[in-house]
Short mmCIF file of C-alpha atoms and ligand atoms in Angstrom, two decimals:
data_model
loop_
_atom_site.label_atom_id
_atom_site.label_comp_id
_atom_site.label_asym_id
_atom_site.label_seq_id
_atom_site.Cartn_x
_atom_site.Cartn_y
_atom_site.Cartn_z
CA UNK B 1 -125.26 88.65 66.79
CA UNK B 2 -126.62 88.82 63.14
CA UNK B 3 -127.28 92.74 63.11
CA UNK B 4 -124.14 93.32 64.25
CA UNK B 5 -121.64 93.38 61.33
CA UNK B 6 -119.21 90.92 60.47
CA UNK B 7 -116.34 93.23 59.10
CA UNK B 8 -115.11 96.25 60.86
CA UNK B 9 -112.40 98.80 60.36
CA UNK B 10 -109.46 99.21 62.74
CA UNK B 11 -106.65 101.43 63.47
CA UNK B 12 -103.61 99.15 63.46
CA UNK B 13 -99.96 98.85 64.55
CA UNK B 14 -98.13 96.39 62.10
CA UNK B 15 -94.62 97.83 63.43
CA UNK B 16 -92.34 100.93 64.02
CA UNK B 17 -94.42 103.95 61.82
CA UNK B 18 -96.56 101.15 60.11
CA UNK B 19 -99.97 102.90 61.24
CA UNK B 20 -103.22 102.02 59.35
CA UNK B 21 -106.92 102.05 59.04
CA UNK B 22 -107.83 98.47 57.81
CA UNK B 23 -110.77 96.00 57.38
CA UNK B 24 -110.90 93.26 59.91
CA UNK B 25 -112.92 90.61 61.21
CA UNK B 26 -115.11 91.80 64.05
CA UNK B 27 -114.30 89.99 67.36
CA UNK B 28 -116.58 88.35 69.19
CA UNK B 29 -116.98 88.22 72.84
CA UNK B 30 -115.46 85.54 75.35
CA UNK B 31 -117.44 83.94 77.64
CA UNK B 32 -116.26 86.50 80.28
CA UNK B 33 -116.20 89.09 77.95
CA UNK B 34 -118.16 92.10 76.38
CA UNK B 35 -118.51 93.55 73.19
CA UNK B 36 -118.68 97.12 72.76
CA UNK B 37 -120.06 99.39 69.79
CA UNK B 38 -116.84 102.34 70.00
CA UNK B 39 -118.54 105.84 70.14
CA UNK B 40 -115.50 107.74 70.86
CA UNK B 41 -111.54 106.79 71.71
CA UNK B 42 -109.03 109.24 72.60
CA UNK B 43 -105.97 109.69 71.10
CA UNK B 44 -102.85 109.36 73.24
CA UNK B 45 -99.09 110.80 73.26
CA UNK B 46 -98.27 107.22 74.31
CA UNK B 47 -100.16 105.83 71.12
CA UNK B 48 -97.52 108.55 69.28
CA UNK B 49 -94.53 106.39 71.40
CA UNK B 50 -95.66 103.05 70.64
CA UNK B 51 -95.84 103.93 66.77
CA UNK B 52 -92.71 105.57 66.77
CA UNK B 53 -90.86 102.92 68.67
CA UNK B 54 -89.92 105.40 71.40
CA UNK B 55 -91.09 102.71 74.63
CA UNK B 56 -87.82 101.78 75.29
CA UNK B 57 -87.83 98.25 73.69
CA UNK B 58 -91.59 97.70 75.48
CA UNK B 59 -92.88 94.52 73.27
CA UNK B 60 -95.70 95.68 71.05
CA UNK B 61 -98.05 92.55 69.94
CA UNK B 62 -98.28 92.87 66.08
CA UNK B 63 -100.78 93.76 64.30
CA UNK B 64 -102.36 95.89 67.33
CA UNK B 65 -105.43 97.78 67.00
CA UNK B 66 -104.61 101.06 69.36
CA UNK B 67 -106.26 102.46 71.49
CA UNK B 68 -106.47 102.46 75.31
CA UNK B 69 -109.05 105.32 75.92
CA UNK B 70 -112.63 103.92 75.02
CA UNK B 71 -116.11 104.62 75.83
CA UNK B 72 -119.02 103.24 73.90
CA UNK B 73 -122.79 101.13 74.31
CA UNK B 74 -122.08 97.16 75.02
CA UNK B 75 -123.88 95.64 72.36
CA UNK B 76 -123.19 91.71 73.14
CA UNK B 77 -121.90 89.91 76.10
CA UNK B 78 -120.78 86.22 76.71
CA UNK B 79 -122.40 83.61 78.28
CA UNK B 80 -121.18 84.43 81.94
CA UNK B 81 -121.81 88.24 81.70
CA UNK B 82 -125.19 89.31 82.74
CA UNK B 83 -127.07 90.18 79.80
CA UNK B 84 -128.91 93.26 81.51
CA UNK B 85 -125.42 94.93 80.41
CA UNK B 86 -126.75 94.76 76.58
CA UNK B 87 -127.17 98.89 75.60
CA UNK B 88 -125.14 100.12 78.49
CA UNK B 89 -123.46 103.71 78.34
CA UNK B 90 -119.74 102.30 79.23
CA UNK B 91 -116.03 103.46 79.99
CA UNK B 92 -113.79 101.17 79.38
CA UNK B 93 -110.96 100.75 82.03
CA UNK B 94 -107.91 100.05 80.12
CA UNK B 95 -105.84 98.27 82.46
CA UNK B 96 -108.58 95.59 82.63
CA UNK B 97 -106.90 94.32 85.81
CA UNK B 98 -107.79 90.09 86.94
CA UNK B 99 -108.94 90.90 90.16
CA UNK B 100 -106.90 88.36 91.65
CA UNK B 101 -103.27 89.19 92.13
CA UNK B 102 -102.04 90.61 94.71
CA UNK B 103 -102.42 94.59 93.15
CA UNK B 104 -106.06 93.89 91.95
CA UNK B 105 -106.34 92.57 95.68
CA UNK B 106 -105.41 95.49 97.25
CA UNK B 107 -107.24 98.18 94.86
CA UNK B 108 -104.15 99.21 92.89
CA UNK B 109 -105.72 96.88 89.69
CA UNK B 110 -103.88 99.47 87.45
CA UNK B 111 -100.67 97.37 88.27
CA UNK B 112 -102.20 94.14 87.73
CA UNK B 113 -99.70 91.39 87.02
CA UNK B 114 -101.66 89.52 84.89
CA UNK B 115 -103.27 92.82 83.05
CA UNK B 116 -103.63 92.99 79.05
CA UNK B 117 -103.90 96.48 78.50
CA UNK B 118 -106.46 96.98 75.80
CA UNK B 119 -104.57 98.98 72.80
CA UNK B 120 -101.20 97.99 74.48
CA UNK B 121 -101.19 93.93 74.89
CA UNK B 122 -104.28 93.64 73.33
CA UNK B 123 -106.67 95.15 70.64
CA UNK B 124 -107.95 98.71 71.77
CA UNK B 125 -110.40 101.14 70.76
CA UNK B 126 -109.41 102.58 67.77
CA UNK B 127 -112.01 100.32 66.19
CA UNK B 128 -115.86 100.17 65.25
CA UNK B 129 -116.46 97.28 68.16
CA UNK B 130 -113.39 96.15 70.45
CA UNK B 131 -113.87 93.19 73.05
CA UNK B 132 -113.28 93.94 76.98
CA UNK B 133 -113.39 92.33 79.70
CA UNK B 134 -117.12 92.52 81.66
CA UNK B 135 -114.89 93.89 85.04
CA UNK B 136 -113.32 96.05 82.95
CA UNK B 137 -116.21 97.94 82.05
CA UNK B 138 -117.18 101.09 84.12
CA UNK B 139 -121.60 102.57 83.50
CA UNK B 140 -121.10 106.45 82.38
CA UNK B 141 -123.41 108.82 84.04
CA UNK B 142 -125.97 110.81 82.85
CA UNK B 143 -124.60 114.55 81.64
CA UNK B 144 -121.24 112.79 80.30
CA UNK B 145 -120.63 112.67 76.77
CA UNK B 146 -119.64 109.77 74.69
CA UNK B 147 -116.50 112.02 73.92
CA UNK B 148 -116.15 112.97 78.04
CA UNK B 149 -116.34 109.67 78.75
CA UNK B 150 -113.77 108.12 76.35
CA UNK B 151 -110.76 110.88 77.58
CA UNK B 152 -111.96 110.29 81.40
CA UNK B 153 -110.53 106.86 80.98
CA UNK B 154 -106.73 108.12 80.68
CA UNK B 155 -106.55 111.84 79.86
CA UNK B 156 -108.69 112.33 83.71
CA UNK B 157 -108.11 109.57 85.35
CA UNK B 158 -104.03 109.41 85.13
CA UNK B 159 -103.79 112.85 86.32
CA UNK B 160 -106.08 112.67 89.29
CA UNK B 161 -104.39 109.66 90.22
CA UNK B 162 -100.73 111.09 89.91
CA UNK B 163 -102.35 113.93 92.38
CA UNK B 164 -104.26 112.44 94.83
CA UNK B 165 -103.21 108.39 95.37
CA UNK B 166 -99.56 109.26 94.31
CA UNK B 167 -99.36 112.54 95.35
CA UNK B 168 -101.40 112.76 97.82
CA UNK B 169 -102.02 116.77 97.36
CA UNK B 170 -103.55 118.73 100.30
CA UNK B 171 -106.11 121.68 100.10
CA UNK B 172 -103.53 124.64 100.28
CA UNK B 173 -100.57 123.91 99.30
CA UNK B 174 -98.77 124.87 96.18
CA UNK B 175 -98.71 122.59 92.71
CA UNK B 176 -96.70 122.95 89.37
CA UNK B 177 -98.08 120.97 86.65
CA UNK B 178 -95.62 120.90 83.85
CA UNK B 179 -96.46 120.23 80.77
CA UNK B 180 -100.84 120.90 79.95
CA UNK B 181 -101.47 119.39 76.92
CA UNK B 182 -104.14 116.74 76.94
CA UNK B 183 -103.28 115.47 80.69
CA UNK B 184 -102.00 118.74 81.98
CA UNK B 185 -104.96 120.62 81.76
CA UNK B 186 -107.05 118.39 83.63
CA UNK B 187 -104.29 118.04 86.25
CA UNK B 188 -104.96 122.01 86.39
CA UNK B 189 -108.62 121.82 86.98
CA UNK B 190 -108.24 118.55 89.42
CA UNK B 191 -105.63 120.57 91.38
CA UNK B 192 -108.00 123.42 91.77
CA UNK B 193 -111.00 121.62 92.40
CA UNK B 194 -109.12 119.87 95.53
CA UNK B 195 -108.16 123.46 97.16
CA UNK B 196 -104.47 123.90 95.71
CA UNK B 197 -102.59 126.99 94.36
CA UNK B 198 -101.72 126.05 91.01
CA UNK B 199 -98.95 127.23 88.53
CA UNK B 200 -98.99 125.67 84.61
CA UNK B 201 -95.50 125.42 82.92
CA UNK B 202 -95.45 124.77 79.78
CA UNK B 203 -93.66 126.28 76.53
CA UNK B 204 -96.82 126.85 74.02
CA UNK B 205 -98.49 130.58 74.87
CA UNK B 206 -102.06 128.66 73.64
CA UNK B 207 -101.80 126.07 76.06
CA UNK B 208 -100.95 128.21 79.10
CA UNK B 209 -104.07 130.77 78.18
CA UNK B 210 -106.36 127.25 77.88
CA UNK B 211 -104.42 126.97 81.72
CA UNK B 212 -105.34 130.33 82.98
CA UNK B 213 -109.31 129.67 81.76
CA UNK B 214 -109.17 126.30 83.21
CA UNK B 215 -108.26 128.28 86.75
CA UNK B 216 -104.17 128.44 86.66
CA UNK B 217 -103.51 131.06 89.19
CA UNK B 218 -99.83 131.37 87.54
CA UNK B 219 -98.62 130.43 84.05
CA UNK B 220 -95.32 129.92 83.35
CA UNK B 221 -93.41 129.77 79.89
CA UNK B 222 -90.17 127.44 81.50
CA UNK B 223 -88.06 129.29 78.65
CA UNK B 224 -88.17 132.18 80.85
CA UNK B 225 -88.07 130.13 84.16
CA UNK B 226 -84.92 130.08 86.84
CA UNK B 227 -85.18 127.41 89.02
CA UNK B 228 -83.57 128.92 91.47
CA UNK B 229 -86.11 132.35 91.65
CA UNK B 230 -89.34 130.03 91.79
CA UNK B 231 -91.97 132.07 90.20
CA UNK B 232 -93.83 132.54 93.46
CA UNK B 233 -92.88 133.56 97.32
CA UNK B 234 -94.31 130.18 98.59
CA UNK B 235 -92.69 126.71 98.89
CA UNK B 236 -94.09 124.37 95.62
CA UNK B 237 -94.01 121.27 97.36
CA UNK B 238 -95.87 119.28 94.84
CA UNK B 239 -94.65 119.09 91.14
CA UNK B 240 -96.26 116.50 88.39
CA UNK B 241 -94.00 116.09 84.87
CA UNK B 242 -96.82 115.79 81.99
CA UNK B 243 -94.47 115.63 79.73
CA UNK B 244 -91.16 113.25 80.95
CA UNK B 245 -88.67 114.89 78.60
CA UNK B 246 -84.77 115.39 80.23
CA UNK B 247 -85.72 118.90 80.76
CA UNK B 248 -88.93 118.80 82.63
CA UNK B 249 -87.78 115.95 84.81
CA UNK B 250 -84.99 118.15 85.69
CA UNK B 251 -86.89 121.30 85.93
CA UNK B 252 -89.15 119.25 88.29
CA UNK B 253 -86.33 118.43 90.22
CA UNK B 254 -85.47 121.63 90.62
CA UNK B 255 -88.63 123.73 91.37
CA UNK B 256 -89.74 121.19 93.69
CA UNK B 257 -89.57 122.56 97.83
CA UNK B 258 -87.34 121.30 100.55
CA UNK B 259 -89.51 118.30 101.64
CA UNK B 260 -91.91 118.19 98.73
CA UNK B 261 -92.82 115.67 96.39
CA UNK B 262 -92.03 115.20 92.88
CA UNK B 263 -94.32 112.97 90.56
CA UNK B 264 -93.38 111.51 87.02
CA UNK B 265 -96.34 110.94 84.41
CA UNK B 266 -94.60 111.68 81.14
CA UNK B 267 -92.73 109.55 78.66
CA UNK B 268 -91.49 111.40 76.36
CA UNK B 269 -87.86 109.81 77.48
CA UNK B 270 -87.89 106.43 79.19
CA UNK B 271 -84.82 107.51 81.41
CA UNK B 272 -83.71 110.74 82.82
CA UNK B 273 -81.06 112.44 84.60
CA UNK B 274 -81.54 112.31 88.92
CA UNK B 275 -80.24 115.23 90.73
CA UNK B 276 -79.03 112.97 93.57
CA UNK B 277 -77.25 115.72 96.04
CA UNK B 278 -80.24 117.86 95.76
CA UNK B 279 -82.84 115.14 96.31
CA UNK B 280 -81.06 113.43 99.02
CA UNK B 281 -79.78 116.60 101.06
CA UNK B 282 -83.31 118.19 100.70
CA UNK B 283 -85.40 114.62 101.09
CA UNK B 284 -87.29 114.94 98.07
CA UNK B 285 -89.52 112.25 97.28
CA UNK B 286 -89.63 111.41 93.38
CA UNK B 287 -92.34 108.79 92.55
CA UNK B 288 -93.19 107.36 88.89
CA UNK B 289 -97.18 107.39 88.09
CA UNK B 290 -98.74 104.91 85.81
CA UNK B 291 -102.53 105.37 84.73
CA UNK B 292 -105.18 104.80 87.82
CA UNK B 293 -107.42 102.27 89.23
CA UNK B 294 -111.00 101.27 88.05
CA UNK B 295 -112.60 102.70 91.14
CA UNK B 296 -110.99 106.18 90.54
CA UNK B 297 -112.39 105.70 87.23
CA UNK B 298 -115.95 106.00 88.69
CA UNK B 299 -115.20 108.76 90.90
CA UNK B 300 -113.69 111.03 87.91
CA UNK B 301 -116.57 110.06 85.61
CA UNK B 302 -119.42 111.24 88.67
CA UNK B 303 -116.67 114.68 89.04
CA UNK B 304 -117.52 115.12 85.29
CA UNK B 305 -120.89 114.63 85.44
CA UNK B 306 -121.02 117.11 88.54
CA UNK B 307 -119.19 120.07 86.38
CA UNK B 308 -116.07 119.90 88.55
CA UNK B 309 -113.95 118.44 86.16
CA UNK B 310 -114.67 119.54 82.19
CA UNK B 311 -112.56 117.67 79.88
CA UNK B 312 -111.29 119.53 76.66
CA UNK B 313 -111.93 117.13 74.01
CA UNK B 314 -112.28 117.17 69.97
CA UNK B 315 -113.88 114.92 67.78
CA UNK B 316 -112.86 114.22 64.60
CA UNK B 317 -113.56 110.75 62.45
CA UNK B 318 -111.72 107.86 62.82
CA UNK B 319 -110.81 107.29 58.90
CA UNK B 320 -108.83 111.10 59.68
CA UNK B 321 -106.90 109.26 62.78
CA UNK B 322 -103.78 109.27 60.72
CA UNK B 323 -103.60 112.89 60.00
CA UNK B 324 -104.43 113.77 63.75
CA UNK B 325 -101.55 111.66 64.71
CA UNK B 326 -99.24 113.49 63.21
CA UNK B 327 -100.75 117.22 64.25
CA UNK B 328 -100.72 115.53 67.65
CA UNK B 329 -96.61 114.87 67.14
CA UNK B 330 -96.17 118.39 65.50
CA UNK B 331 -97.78 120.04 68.69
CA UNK B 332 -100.88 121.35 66.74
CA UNK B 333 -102.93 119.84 69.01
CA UNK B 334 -104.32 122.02 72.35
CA UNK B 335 -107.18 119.85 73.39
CA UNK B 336 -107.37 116.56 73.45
CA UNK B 337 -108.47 114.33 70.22
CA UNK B 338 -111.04 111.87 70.39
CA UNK B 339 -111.77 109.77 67.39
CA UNK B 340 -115.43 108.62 66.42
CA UNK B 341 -115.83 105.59 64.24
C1 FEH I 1 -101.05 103.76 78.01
C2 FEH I 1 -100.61 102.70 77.23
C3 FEH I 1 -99.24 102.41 77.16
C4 FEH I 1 -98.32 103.17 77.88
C5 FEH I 1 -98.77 104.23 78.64
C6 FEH I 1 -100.12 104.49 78.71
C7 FEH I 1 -100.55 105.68 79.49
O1 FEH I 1 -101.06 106.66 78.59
C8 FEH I 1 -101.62 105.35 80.49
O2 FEH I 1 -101.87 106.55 81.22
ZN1 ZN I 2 -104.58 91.46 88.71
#
């Protein structure tokens, strides 16, 4: 690999608000491995909780290069990855599951027992080249951006799976999406795209405009929301939690119909209060969310290519990733940030 620089720079964790660019070494690949040239990597509330220690104790591997939303052209491989692979378009799935357990077994790879989670247990994206696992690596259609591609692997692909494996949402009925920031909004478009009647919640007036243009048929600021005079005259029986504070996991609890289903994606708090009576007397089915699977990967990448899906995503540098960190953390951010080495 001698046109391939030796050095790189990387976006690393060294420990609680210790955030850096820095020179490195660049990696090269394993024999099962790949290494890819970055082109764009999101930038992730849950990058904001693992620098400001707010995972609930989850161990962080130090240094860590972040960075768990990739896409980018596989420039080497190793010596059991088939070389044809060598100037691929790729989107990196971040779970990176073995494909042996029993999860990876039964197409749920996202909950891989064995899984290194690249910019969580392992170096990420955040990077001029990062090394991933050939499986790992998903071919991005033609008509998706480097940019498209890079957000599709978390900011897309955790809220269609929250909707459709976890949530199993049905053409018709009605769906809250609280919270549409960076996930949110492309819960809102996945919603309408698969038939439902969608209402945003959120408390930022520019985010629930971005909601109405993205096809919200109701937007709701939850300042001026009573749970108990829902803001339509049919039964919600679907709501998704974006954002995982104490509030919107009780608001969720709350809003949710008789029956319905409640799903939680957020982390801004790792616990949360439980309305117990109310869940139990009207069976209400609250289920946790985590990421999605490779092959739902695919299927969200050929929905972008097809127009049905169109991520909002911003580029900006990766040498600025420190500044868009904290506009991310202040709120300043609509769309979603994707950083280009
Ligand atoms: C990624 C890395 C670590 C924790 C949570 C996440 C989620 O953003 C994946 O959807
Ligand atoms: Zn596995």
């Amino acid at each position: 690999m001698a046109t391939i620089p030796a050095v790189m720079r990387a976006a690393r964790y060294f420990g609680p608000r210790e955030f850096r660019v820095v020179e490195v070494s660049r990696p090269d690949p394993g024999p099962a491995e790949s290494l890819v040239r970055v082109r764009a990597a999101g930038l992730c509330h849950s990058d904001l909780h693992i620098i400001f220690d707010e995972l609930g104790g989850y161990p962080i591997p130090t240094p860590l290069t972040l960075g768990h939303e990739i896409a980018g052209d596989v420039v080497a491989v190793g010596d059991a990855v088939d070389p044809s692979l060598i100037g691929q378009r790729v989107a990196v799935f971040g779970p990176a599951g073995c494909g042996q357990c029993r999860y990876c077994r039964e197409g749920r790879d996202h909950l891989c027992i064995a899984s290194r989670p690249l910019g969580l247990a392992r170096d990420g994206g955040y990077a001029d080249y990062v090394v991933v696992p050939a499986h790992a690596l998903v071919p991005v259609p033609n008509g998706v951006s480097d940019a498209e591609a890079a957000v599709a692997t978390d900011a897309v692909l955790t809220p269609f799976h929250a909707l459709t494996r976890v949530g199993q949402l049905r053409p018709g009925e009605t769906v809250a999406i609280i919270g549409v920031g960076g996930l949110g909004l492309n819960a809102v478009q996945i919603a309408k795209a698969l038939g439902a009647f969608v209402i945003a919640v959120d408390v930022v007036p520019a985010k629930l405009e971005l909601a109405k243009q993205y096809g919200a048929d109701r937007v709701v600021d939850s300042r001026q929301l009573d749970p108990a005079h829902p803001p339509v005259d049919r039964p919600i029986t679907l709501v998704a939690d974006f954002v995982g504070a104490e509030a919107t996991k009780l608001l969720a609890q709350q809003l949710v119909a008789r029956g319905g289903r409640v799903v939680m994606v957020g982390l801004a708090t790792p616990g949360g209060t439980m309305l117990g009576l109310r869940l139990i007397a009207d069976e209400v089915a609250v289920l946790g969310s985590f990421w999605g699977t490779r092959q739902e990967l695919a299927t969200v990448l050929d929905l972008i290519a097809r127009g049905l899906i169109r991520p909002q995503v911003e580029t900006h540098p990766l040498d600025e990733i420190g500044q868009w960190v904290e506009r991310l953390r202040a709120g300043e951010v609509t769309s979603r940030v994707a950083l280009v080495p």
